[in-house]
Short mmCIF file of C-alpha atoms and ligand atoms in Angstrom, two decimals:
data_model
loop_
_atom_site.label_atom_id
_atom_site.label_comp_id
_atom_site.label_asym_id
_atom_site.label_seq_id
_atom_site.Cartn_x
_atom_site.Cartn_y
_atom_site.Cartn_z
CA UNK A 180 -13.00 29.24 -1.97
CA UNK A 181 -12.60 28.28 -5.60
CA UNK A 182 -10.19 25.38 -5.83
CA UNK A 183 -7.83 24.90 -8.75
CA UNK A 184 -8.42 21.14 -8.67
CA UNK A 185 -10.75 18.79 -6.81
CA UNK A 186 -9.17 15.42 -6.19
CA UNK A 187 -10.83 12.30 -4.87
CA UNK A 188 -8.43 10.03 -2.97
CA UNK A 189 -9.87 6.61 -2.15
CA UNK A 190 -8.46 4.60 0.76
CA UNK A 191 -6.92 7.75 2.22
CA UNK A 192 -7.21 6.50 5.80
CA UNK A 193 -5.02 3.46 5.09
CA UNK A 194 -1.26 3.12 5.18
CA UNK A 195 -0.12 4.58 1.85
CA UNK A 196 -3.29 6.63 1.37
CA UNK A 197 -2.72 8.60 4.59
CA UNK A 198 0.76 9.63 3.43
CA UNK A 199 -0.61 10.66 0.03
CA UNK A 200 -3.45 12.67 1.61
CA UNK A 201 -1.03 14.43 3.98
CA UNK A 202 1.38 15.28 1.16
CA UNK A 203 -1.35 16.65 -1.12
CA UNK A 204 -3.22 18.60 1.60
CA UNK A 205 0.00 20.31 2.75
CA UNK A 206 1.68 20.78 -0.62
CA UNK A 207 -1.35 21.94 -2.60
CA UNK A 208 -3.52 24.32 -0.53
CA UNK A 209 -5.08 25.36 -3.85
CA UNK A 210 -6.51 21.83 -4.32
CA UNK A 211 -9.48 20.33 -2.53
CA UNK A 212 -8.56 16.86 -1.28
CA UNK A 213 -11.54 14.58 -0.71
CA UNK A 214 -10.86 11.30 1.08
CA UNK A 215 -13.39 8.49 0.57
CA UNK A 216 -12.74 5.50 2.80
CA UNK A 217 -15.07 3.01 4.45
CA UNK A 218 -12.67 2.45 7.37
CA UNK A 219 -12.09 -1.28 7.27
CA UNK A 220 -9.77 -2.77 9.89
CA UNK A 221 -6.89 -1.15 7.92
CA UNK A 222 -8.41 2.34 7.71
CA UNK A 223 -7.77 4.62 10.64
CA UNK A 224 -8.57 8.32 10.88
CA UNK A 225 -5.90 8.67 13.56
CA UNK A 226 -3.44 8.45 10.67
CA UNK A 227 -4.71 11.85 9.50
CA UNK A 228 -5.16 13.75 12.76
CA UNK A 229 -2.64 16.42 11.76
CA UNK A 230 -4.54 17.38 8.58
CA UNK A 231 -8.16 16.70 9.51
CA UNK A 232 -8.99 20.33 10.19
CA UNK A 233 -7.21 21.75 7.13
CA UNK A 234 -9.50 23.97 5.01
CA UNK A 235 -8.77 22.04 1.84
CA UNK A 236 -9.53 18.57 3.28
CA UNK A 237 -12.82 16.64 3.40
CA UNK A 238 -13.55 13.11 4.55
CA UNK A 239 -16.50 10.88 3.79
CA UNK A 240 -16.96 7.39 5.21
CA UNK A 241 -18.22 5.31 2.33
CA UNK A 242 -17.72 2.22 0.21
CA UNK A 243 -16.33 2.49 -3.33
CA UNK A 244 -18.84 -0.24 -4.23
CA UNK A 245 -21.78 2.01 -3.38
CA UNK A 246 -22.64 3.30 -6.87
CA UNK A 247 -25.28 5.79 -5.78
CA UNK A 248 -22.96 7.33 -3.18
CA UNK A 249 -20.00 7.47 -5.55
CA UNK A 250 -22.07 8.91 -8.44
CA UNK A 251 -23.61 11.50 -6.16
CA UNK A 252 -20.15 12.54 -4.93
CA UNK A 253 -18.91 12.95 -8.51
CA UNK A 254 -21.95 15.06 -9.42
CA UNK A 255 -21.78 17.15 -6.27
CA UNK A 256 -18.04 17.68 -6.08
CA UNK A 257 -17.14 17.67 -9.79
CA UNK A 258 -13.80 15.95 -9.12
CA UNK A 259 -11.30 16.38 -11.93
CA UNK A 260 -8.84 13.82 -10.62
CA UNK A 261 -8.94 10.51 -8.76
CA UNK A 262 -6.11 8.74 -6.97
CA UNK A 263 -7.46 5.30 -6.29
CA UNK A 264 -5.79 3.46 -3.42
CA UNK A 265 -8.74 1.79 -1.66
CA UNK A 266 -8.21 -1.95 -1.62
CA UNK A 267 -7.93 -5.09 0.40
CA UNK A 268 -4.14 -5.26 0.54
CA UNK A 269 -2.91 -8.26 2.53
CA UNK A 270 -1.88 -11.44 0.70
CA UNK A 271 -2.44 -13.78 3.69
CA UNK A 272 -5.99 -12.46 4.18
CA UNK A 273 -6.68 -13.04 0.48
CA UNK A 274 -5.80 -16.70 0.93
CA UNK A 275 -8.44 -17.02 3.67
CA UNK A 276 -11.10 -14.80 2.13
CA UNK A 277 -10.70 -14.07 -1.60
CA UNK A 278 -14.24 -12.71 -2.05
CA UNK A 279 -13.54 -9.49 -0.16
CA UNK A 280 -10.67 -8.88 -2.60
CA UNK A 281 -12.83 -9.50 -5.65
CA UNK A 282 -15.48 -7.21 -4.25
CA UNK A 283 -13.33 -4.20 -3.39
CA UNK A 284 -10.34 -4.52 -5.71
CA UNK A 285 -12.15 -5.51 -8.91
CA UNK A 286 -15.79 -4.45 -8.61
CA UNK A 287 -14.97 -1.35 -6.57
CA UNK A 288 -12.47 -0.15 -9.18
CA UNK A 289 -14.91 -0.65 -12.06
CA UNK A 290 -17.64 1.06 -10.08
CA UNK A 291 -15.45 4.13 -9.54
CA UNK A 292 -14.53 4.30 -13.22
CA UNK A 293 -18.21 4.08 -14.19
CA UNK A 294 -19.08 6.95 -11.86
CA UNK A 295 -16.20 9.02 -13.27
CA UNK A 296 -17.24 8.30 -16.85
CA UNK A 297 -20.79 9.53 -16.16
CA UNK A 298 -19.58 13.07 -15.65
CA UNK A 299 -16.20 13.15 -17.39
CA UNK A 300 -17.35 11.89 -20.78
CA UNK A 301 -13.81 10.60 -21.22
CA UNK A 302 -12.48 14.17 -21.27
CA UNK A 303 -8.70 13.88 -21.55
CA UNK A 304 -8.06 16.79 -19.20
CA UNK A 305 -9.32 14.59 -16.32
CA UNK A 306 -7.16 11.97 -14.65
CA UNK A 307 -7.91 8.61 -13.01
CA UNK A 308 -4.79 7.28 -11.31
CA UNK A 309 -4.98 3.60 -10.39
CA UNK A 310 -2.45 2.54 -7.73
CA UNK A 311 -1.34 -1.05 -8.20
CA UNK A 312 1.33 -3.51 -7.21
CA UNK A 313 4.37 -5.32 -8.63
CA UNK A 314 2.76 -8.61 -7.53
CA UNK A 315 0.72 -8.65 -10.75
CA UNK A 316 3.90 -9.73 -12.58
CA UNK A 317 4.21 -12.95 -10.56
CA UNK A 318 7.51 -14.19 -9.22
CA UNK A 319 11.16 -13.88 -10.34
CA UNK A 320 14.02 -16.35 -9.92
CA UNK A 321 17.39 -15.18 -8.60
CA UNK A 322 17.96 -12.74 -11.48
CA UNK A 323 16.03 -10.28 -13.65
CA UNK A 324 13.62 -7.41 -12.98
CA UNK A 325 9.99 -6.57 -13.62
CA UNK A 326 9.63 -3.95 -16.35
CA UNK A 327 6.42 -2.35 -17.61
CA UNK A 328 6.47 -4.95 -20.43
CA UNK A 329 6.67 -8.02 -18.17
CA UNK A 330 3.60 -10.20 -18.84
CA UNK A 331 1.08 -10.44 -16.02
CA UNK A 332 1.27 -13.69 -14.04
CA UNK A 333 -0.46 -13.16 -10.68
CA UNK A 334 -0.12 -16.01 -8.19
CA UNK A 335 -2.21 -15.13 -5.13
CA UNK A 336 -5.88 -14.18 -4.84
CA UNK A 337 -4.70 -10.66 -3.87
CA UNK A 338 -2.47 -10.26 -6.93
CA UNK A 339 -5.10 -11.83 -9.19
CA UNK A 340 -7.62 -9.24 -7.99
CA UNK A 341 -5.17 -6.38 -8.54
CA UNK A 342 -4.19 -7.74 -11.96
CA UNK A 343 -7.85 -7.95 -12.88
CA UNK A 344 -8.45 -4.35 -11.83
CA UNK A 345 -5.41 -3.25 -13.86
CA UNK A 346 -6.85 -5.07 -16.90
CA UNK A 347 -10.17 -3.29 -16.43
CA UNK A 348 -8.43 0.08 -16.23
CA UNK A 349 -6.54 -0.68 -19.48
CA UNK A 350 -9.72 -1.97 -21.10
CA UNK A 351 -11.44 1.34 -20.25
CA UNK A 352 -8.48 3.32 -21.64
CA UNK A 353 -8.51 1.23 -24.81
CA UNK A 354 -12.28 1.00 -25.32
CA UNK A 355 -13.54 4.39 -24.20
CA UNK A 356 -10.42 6.54 -24.22
CA UNK A 357 -10.86 6.78 -20.45
CA UNK A 358 -8.16 9.15 -19.09
CA UNK A 359 -6.40 6.74 -16.76
CA UNK A 360 -2.89 5.67 -15.88
CA UNK A 361 -1.43 2.99 -13.61
CA UNK A 362 1.58 2.53 -11.37
CA UNK A 363 2.86 -0.81 -10.05
CA UNK A 364 4.89 -0.44 -6.89
CA UNK A 365 7.05 -2.72 -4.76
CA UNK A 366 6.75 -3.35 -0.98
CA UNK A 367 6.22 -0.23 1.09
CA UNK A 368 7.20 0.23 4.73
CA UNK A 369 6.98 3.09 7.23
CA UNK A 370 4.66 4.68 9.82
CA UNK A 371 0.93 3.82 9.92
CA UNK A 372 1.22 0.36 8.35
CA UNK A 373 -1.16 -2.13 9.92
CA UNK A 374 0.81 -4.71 11.96
CA UNK A 375 -0.14 -7.68 9.84
CA UNK A 376 2.59 -6.92 7.27
CA UNK A 377 6.12 -8.21 7.88
CA UNK A 378 7.90 -5.14 9.30
CA UNK A 379 5.27 -3.70 11.68
CA UNK A 380 4.16 -7.19 12.76
CA UNK A 381 7.70 -8.10 13.74
CA UNK A 382 8.24 -4.79 15.56
CA UNK A 383 5.02 -5.45 17.48
CA UNK A 384 6.01 -9.03 18.30
CA UNK A 385 9.50 -8.04 19.46
CA UNK A 386 7.94 -5.44 21.77
CA UNK A 387 5.77 -8.15 23.26
CA UNK A 388 8.52 -10.79 23.32
CA UNK A 389 6.50 -12.98 20.94
CA UNK A 390 7.98 -15.31 18.29
CA UNK A 391 8.79 -13.85 14.86
CA UNK A 392 7.13 -16.18 12.31
CA UNK A 393 9.48 -16.27 9.29
CA UNK A 394 7.70 -18.16 6.49
CA UNK A 395 9.55 -21.14 4.99
CA UNK A 396 13.33 -20.78 4.92
CA UNK A 397 13.19 -16.96 4.88
CA UNK A 398 14.99 -16.85 1.52
CA UNK A 399 12.24 -14.86 -0.18
CA UNK A 400 13.18 -11.50 -1.62
CA UNK A 401 11.27 -8.22 -1.67
CA UNK A 402 12.21 -4.74 -2.93
CA UNK A 403 11.45 -2.24 -0.13
CA UNK A 404 10.46 1.41 -0.56
CA UNK A 405 9.83 3.98 2.20
CA UNK A 406 6.19 5.02 2.05
CA UNK A 407 6.91 8.76 1.82
CA UNK A 408 9.04 8.08 -1.26
CA UNK A 409 6.05 6.26 -2.76
CA UNK A 410 3.81 9.24 -1.98
CA UNK A 411 6.29 11.51 -3.78
CA UNK A 412 6.28 9.15 -6.77
CA UNK A 413 2.47 9.29 -6.82
CA UNK A 414 2.63 13.10 -6.76
CA UNK A 415 5.08 13.04 -9.70
CA UNK A 416 3.04 10.61 -11.79
CA UNK A 417 -0.27 12.30 -10.99
CA UNK A 418 1.07 15.63 -12.26
CA UNK A 419 3.47 14.60 -15.01
CA UNK A 420 2.64 11.02 -16.06
CA UNK A 421 1.21 10.41 -19.53
CA UNK A 422 -2.42 9.32 -19.79
CA UNK A 423 -2.69 5.66 -20.82
CA UNK A 424 0.80 4.81 -19.54
CA UNK A 425 2.06 2.48 -16.85
CA UNK A 426 5.03 3.24 -14.57
CA UNK A 427 6.83 0.82 -12.26
CA UNK A 428 7.89 2.21 -8.88
CA UNK A 429 10.53 0.50 -6.74
CA UNK A 430 13.17 1.06 -4.11
CA UNK A 431 16.12 -0.57 -5.91
CA UNK A 432 16.52 -2.19 -2.53
CA UNK A 433 16.25 -5.98 -2.47
CA UNK A 434 16.37 -7.87 0.79
CA UNK A 435 15.94 -11.53 1.62
CA UNK A 436 13.35 -11.70 4.40
CA UNK A 437 15.71 -13.37 6.85
CA UNK A 438 18.42 -10.71 6.35
CA UNK A 439 15.86 -7.94 6.76
CA UNK A 440 14.50 -9.54 9.94
CA UNK A 441 18.03 -9.85 11.41
CA UNK A 442 18.69 -6.17 10.68
CA UNK A 443 15.35 -5.23 12.23
CA UNK A 444 16.23 -7.28 15.34
CA UNK A 445 19.55 -5.43 15.70
CA UNK A 446 17.84 -2.04 15.42
CA UNK A 447 15.13 -3.06 17.89
CA UNK A 448 17.75 -4.23 20.44
CA UNK A 449 19.54 -0.90 20.18
CA UNK A 450 16.43 1.26 20.27
CA UNK A 451 14.88 -0.56 23.24
CA UNK A 452 18.15 -0.75 25.18
CA UNK A 453 18.24 -4.55 25.16
CA UNK A 454 21.52 -6.52 24.98
CA UNK A 455 22.71 -7.51 21.48
CA UNK A 456 21.10 -10.65 20.05
CA UNK A 457 17.99 -10.48 22.22
CA UNK A 458 15.36 -10.06 19.50
CA UNK A 459 17.18 -12.51 17.20
CA UNK A 460 16.26 -15.32 19.59
CA UNK A 461 12.58 -14.80 18.75
CA UNK A 462 13.09 -15.76 15.08
CA UNK A 463 11.05 -18.89 14.38
CA UNK A 464 10.85 -20.56 10.98
CA UNK A 465 7.23 -21.54 10.39
CA UNK A 466 5.09 -23.21 7.76
CA UNK A 467 5.32 -21.34 4.46
CA UNK A 468 2.67 -19.09 2.87
CA UNK A 469 0.88 -21.20 0.22
CA UNK A 470 1.99 -20.20 -3.29
CA UNK A 471 4.63 -17.86 -1.82
CA UNK A 472 6.25 -15.71 -4.54
CA UNK A 473 10.03 -16.18 -4.46
CA UNK A 474 11.32 -12.78 -5.49
CA UNK A 475 10.10 -9.37 -6.59
CA UNK A 476 12.46 -6.76 -8.07
CA UNK A 477 11.48 -3.64 -9.94
CA UNK A 478 13.20 -1.95 -12.83
CA UNK A 479 12.18 1.65 -12.14
CA UNK A 480 14.18 3.23 -14.96
CA UNK A 481 11.11 4.46 -16.87
CA UNK A 482 9.83 6.69 -14.06
CA UNK A 483 13.39 7.86 -13.37
CA UNK A 484 14.25 8.67 -16.99
CA UNK A 485 10.89 10.07 -18.09
CA UNK A 486 9.65 11.78 -14.92
CA UNK A 487 12.78 12.26 -12.82
CA UNK A 488 11.58 10.37 -9.73
CA UNK A 489 13.86 8.13 -7.67
CA UNK A 490 13.83 6.94 -4.06
CA UNK A 491 15.56 9.28 -1.63
CA UNK A 492 15.93 7.38 1.64
CA UNK A 493 18.42 4.62 2.47
CA UNK A 494 16.83 1.47 3.85
CA UNK A 495 18.74 1.57 7.17
CA UNK A 496 17.59 5.17 7.67
CA UNK A 497 13.98 4.35 6.74
CA UNK A 498 13.91 1.29 8.97
CA UNK A 499 15.25 3.30 11.91
CA UNK A 500 12.59 5.98 11.37
CA UNK A 501 9.96 3.26 11.18
CA UNK A 502 11.08 1.51 14.36
CA UNK A 503 11.18 4.83 16.23
CA UNK A 504 7.72 5.72 14.98
CA UNK A 505 6.22 2.46 16.26
CA UNK A 506 8.04 2.75 19.60
CA UNK A 507 6.89 6.36 20.03
CA UNK A 508 3.31 5.59 19.00
CA UNK A 509 2.57 2.94 21.55
CA UNK A 510 -1.12 3.99 21.85
CA UNK A 511 -1.67 3.76 18.08
CA UNK A 512 -0.23 0.25 18.05
CA UNK A 513 -2.19 -0.68 21.14
CA UNK A 514 -5.48 0.55 19.66
CA UNK A 515 -5.11 -1.12 16.26
CA UNK A 516 -4.14 -4.41 17.87
CA UNK A 517 -7.02 -4.42 20.34
CA UNK A 518 -10.44 -5.78 19.38
CA UNK A 519 -10.40 -8.37 16.63
CA UNK A 520 -6.66 -8.35 16.08
CA UNK A 521 -5.88 -11.20 18.46
CA UNK A 522 -8.49 -13.43 16.80
CA UNK A 523 -7.04 -12.55 13.39
CA UNK A 524 -3.52 -13.32 14.58
CA UNK A 525 -4.48 -16.65 16.15
CA UNK A 526 -6.40 -17.73 13.06
CA UNK A 527 -3.67 -16.64 10.66
CA UNK A 528 -0.80 -18.23 12.57
CA UNK A 529 -2.57 -21.24 14.13
CA UNK A 530 -0.97 -24.29 12.54
CA UNK A 531 2.00 -22.34 11.14
CA UNK A 532 4.10 -22.87 14.27
CA UNK A 533 3.39 -26.61 14.28
CA UNK A 534 5.53 -27.61 11.28
P1 NAD B 170 -4.24 -0.56 3.45
O1 NAD B 170 -4.85 -1.90 3.60
O2 NAD B 170 -3.36 -0.03 4.52
O3 NAD B 170 -5.39 0.55 3.24
C1 NAD B 170 -6.49 0.34 2.39
C2 NAD B 170 -7.50 1.44 2.68
O4 NAD B 170 -8.62 1.24 1.80
C3 NAD B 170 -8.05 1.40 4.11
O5 NAD B 170 -8.09 2.71 4.64
C4 NAD B 170 -9.44 0.84 3.95
O6 NAD B 170 -10.35 1.29 4.94
C5 NAD B 170 -9.82 1.34 2.56
N1 NAD B 170 -10.83 0.50 1.90
C6 NAD B 170 -10.82 -0.86 1.77
N2 NAD B 170 -11.92 -1.28 1.14
C7 NAD B 170 -12.65 -0.15 0.83
C8 NAD B 170 -13.89 0.06 0.19
N3 NAD B 170 -14.60 -0.96 -0.29
N4 NAD B 170 -14.33 1.32 0.06
C9 NAD B 170 -13.62 2.37 0.55
N5 NAD B 170 -12.44 2.22 1.18
C10 NAD B 170 -11.95 0.96 1.33
O7 NAD B 170 -3.51 -0.59 2.04
P2 NAD B 170 -2.14 0.08 1.57
O8 NAD B 170 -1.04 -0.82 1.93
O9 NAD B 170 -2.12 1.48 1.99
O10 NAD B 170 -2.31 -0.01 -0.02
C11 NAD B 170 -2.98 1.03 -0.73
C12 NAD B 170 -2.97 0.67 -2.21
O11 NAD B 170 -1.62 0.53 -2.67
C13 NAD B 170 -3.66 -0.66 -2.54
O12 NAD B 170 -4.35 -0.51 -3.75
C14 NAD B 170 -2.51 -1.65 -2.69
O13 NAD B 170 -2.86 -2.69 -3.55
C15 NAD B 170 -1.45 -0.75 -3.27
N6 NAD B 170 -0.07 -1.15 -3.00
C16 NAD B 170 0.34 -1.41 -1.71
C17 NAD B 170 1.68 -1.73 -1.47
C18 NAD B 170 2.19 -2.01 -0.07
O14 NAD B 170 3.34 -2.43 0.08
N7 NAD B 170 1.42 -1.78 0.97
C19 NAD B 170 2.59 -1.80 -2.54
C20 NAD B 170 2.12 -1.54 -3.84
C21 NAD B 170 0.80 -1.21 -4.04
O1 DAU B 171 4.96 -6.07 -3.51
C1 DAU B 171 3.94 -5.19 -3.17
C2 DAU B 171 3.03 -5.84 -2.15
O2 DAU B 171 3.76 -5.91 -0.93
C3 DAU B 171 1.72 -5.09 -1.94
O3 DAU B 171 0.99 -5.11 -3.13
C4 DAU B 171 0.90 -5.72 -0.81
O4 DAU B 171 -0.25 -4.94 -0.57
C5 DAU B 171 1.76 -5.75 0.44
O5 DAU B 171 1.06 -6.40 1.47
C6 DAU B 171 3.10 -6.47 0.18
O6 DAU B 171 2.89 -7.90 -0.04
P1 DAU B 171 3.86 -9.00 0.60
O7 DAU B 171 3.14 -10.28 0.69
O8 DAU B 171 5.18 -9.00 -0.07
O9 DAU B 171 4.06 -8.33 2.07
P2 DAU B 171 4.10 -8.98 3.54
O10 DAU B 171 4.56 -7.90 4.47
O11 DAU B 171 2.85 -9.70 3.87
O12 DAU B 171 5.27 -10.05 3.42
C7 DAU B 171 6.60 -9.68 3.06
C8 DAU B 171 7.43 -10.95 3.02
O13 DAU B 171 7.56 -11.47 4.35
C9 DAU B 171 6.79 -12.07 2.21
O14 DAU B 171 7.81 -12.82 1.56
C10 DAU B 171 6.11 -12.95 3.25
C11 DAU B 171 7.02 -12.79 4.46
N1 DAU B 171 6.35 -12.88 5.78
C12 DAU B 171 5.25 -12.09 6.00
C13 DAU B 171 4.59 -12.17 7.20
C14 DAU B 171 3.36 -11.31 7.45
C15 DAU B 171 6.84 -13.72 6.76
O15 DAU B 171 7.87 -14.42 6.57
N2 DAU B 171 6.17 -13.79 7.96
C16 DAU B 171 5.07 -13.05 8.22
O16 DAU B 171 4.49 -13.18 9.33
#
């Protein structure tokens, strides 16, 4: 079949990537969707079982740092678009092992752009979409929002690596006229998220009657967005965004961690048939994350006004869907938390409970 477009999605077996792959495979049968992912601990082909046999879907296990593989794929497949999501994504892991973040997030991104440039010759009809984070802007006090003009001020090794990759993308746009654009999104939640991040970790711990390690005093604020809303924003920007531009994506949905955790506990009690205030008792304030950013909040008016995207799901609804998904997908949770997970958890949280 002759496809209208051939799109490379990197990191498509991860949390957000799997939702983007599913959306594109189902919504655009006229596109070929090619997923390149090296299946780290966070990549899981189970996330894509429902689309894996679709005619317009291909998967290749491979590293974005492998220049010969990536160049060969570009030559062979003649991609005309890239949606780049592959990354090391967890802040706490970046504190323990920054090199992996430098390797994948910075070098991997530059490698991909080099491979694209070899065959695109900076043709403006092509599109390289770099998916990034609001963490590049640093931390806010009690008031104010991140806009696309907020100066970069990354505070963790993770956000420094993402900021660096964003700078490289802009440098390629500026220097070579490379046809790229960037989005910076707030915290995502929903099905398929690896249970190292706040919401799925706490669901997992409540299920197993384990303590819920709230960092510091819990008065840290994040802006939460349901992952399918993010995938729809990516679809909108990929098709209608302007080359060279940056768009912030957010949920307009700020929560202090401790309030979010209390709401999650209430929902878990209800959904598991436990008496009220059961899960709450597991809340344990632990030693803080070093360099913990106080507050993130996104001003998403540019994407709303220029491209017409806005979040569709209320947080309570999204959280309920998320809880139900994790409770109904016991085997998924079991499998991803078997193997090395326990060692990771012990290493990450050893010492935190002692303060
Ligand atoms: P994730 O950790 O769930 O998935 C990352 C995926 O990338 C995995 O499938 C992994 O196997 C793959 N990968 C990692 N290194 C690779 C390499 N060297 N080569 C090929 N594949 C590799 O991450 P996520 O939460 O889905 O985040 C996806 C992207 O969105 C990242 O770029 C992240 O910075 C960004 N982002 C995430 C959030 C969030 O809240 N999760 C918010 C804003 C932006
Ligand atoms: O803002 C976008 C970013 O959101 C993405 O770029 C990252 O990839 C993604 O991981 C996420 O980063 P955070 O550090 O904000 O997410 P995390 O789920 O790790 O933590 C959310 C908040 O909860 C944060 O303030 C730290 C706190 N926390 C987290 C964990 C894992 C706890 O209090 N206890 C925990 O055990």
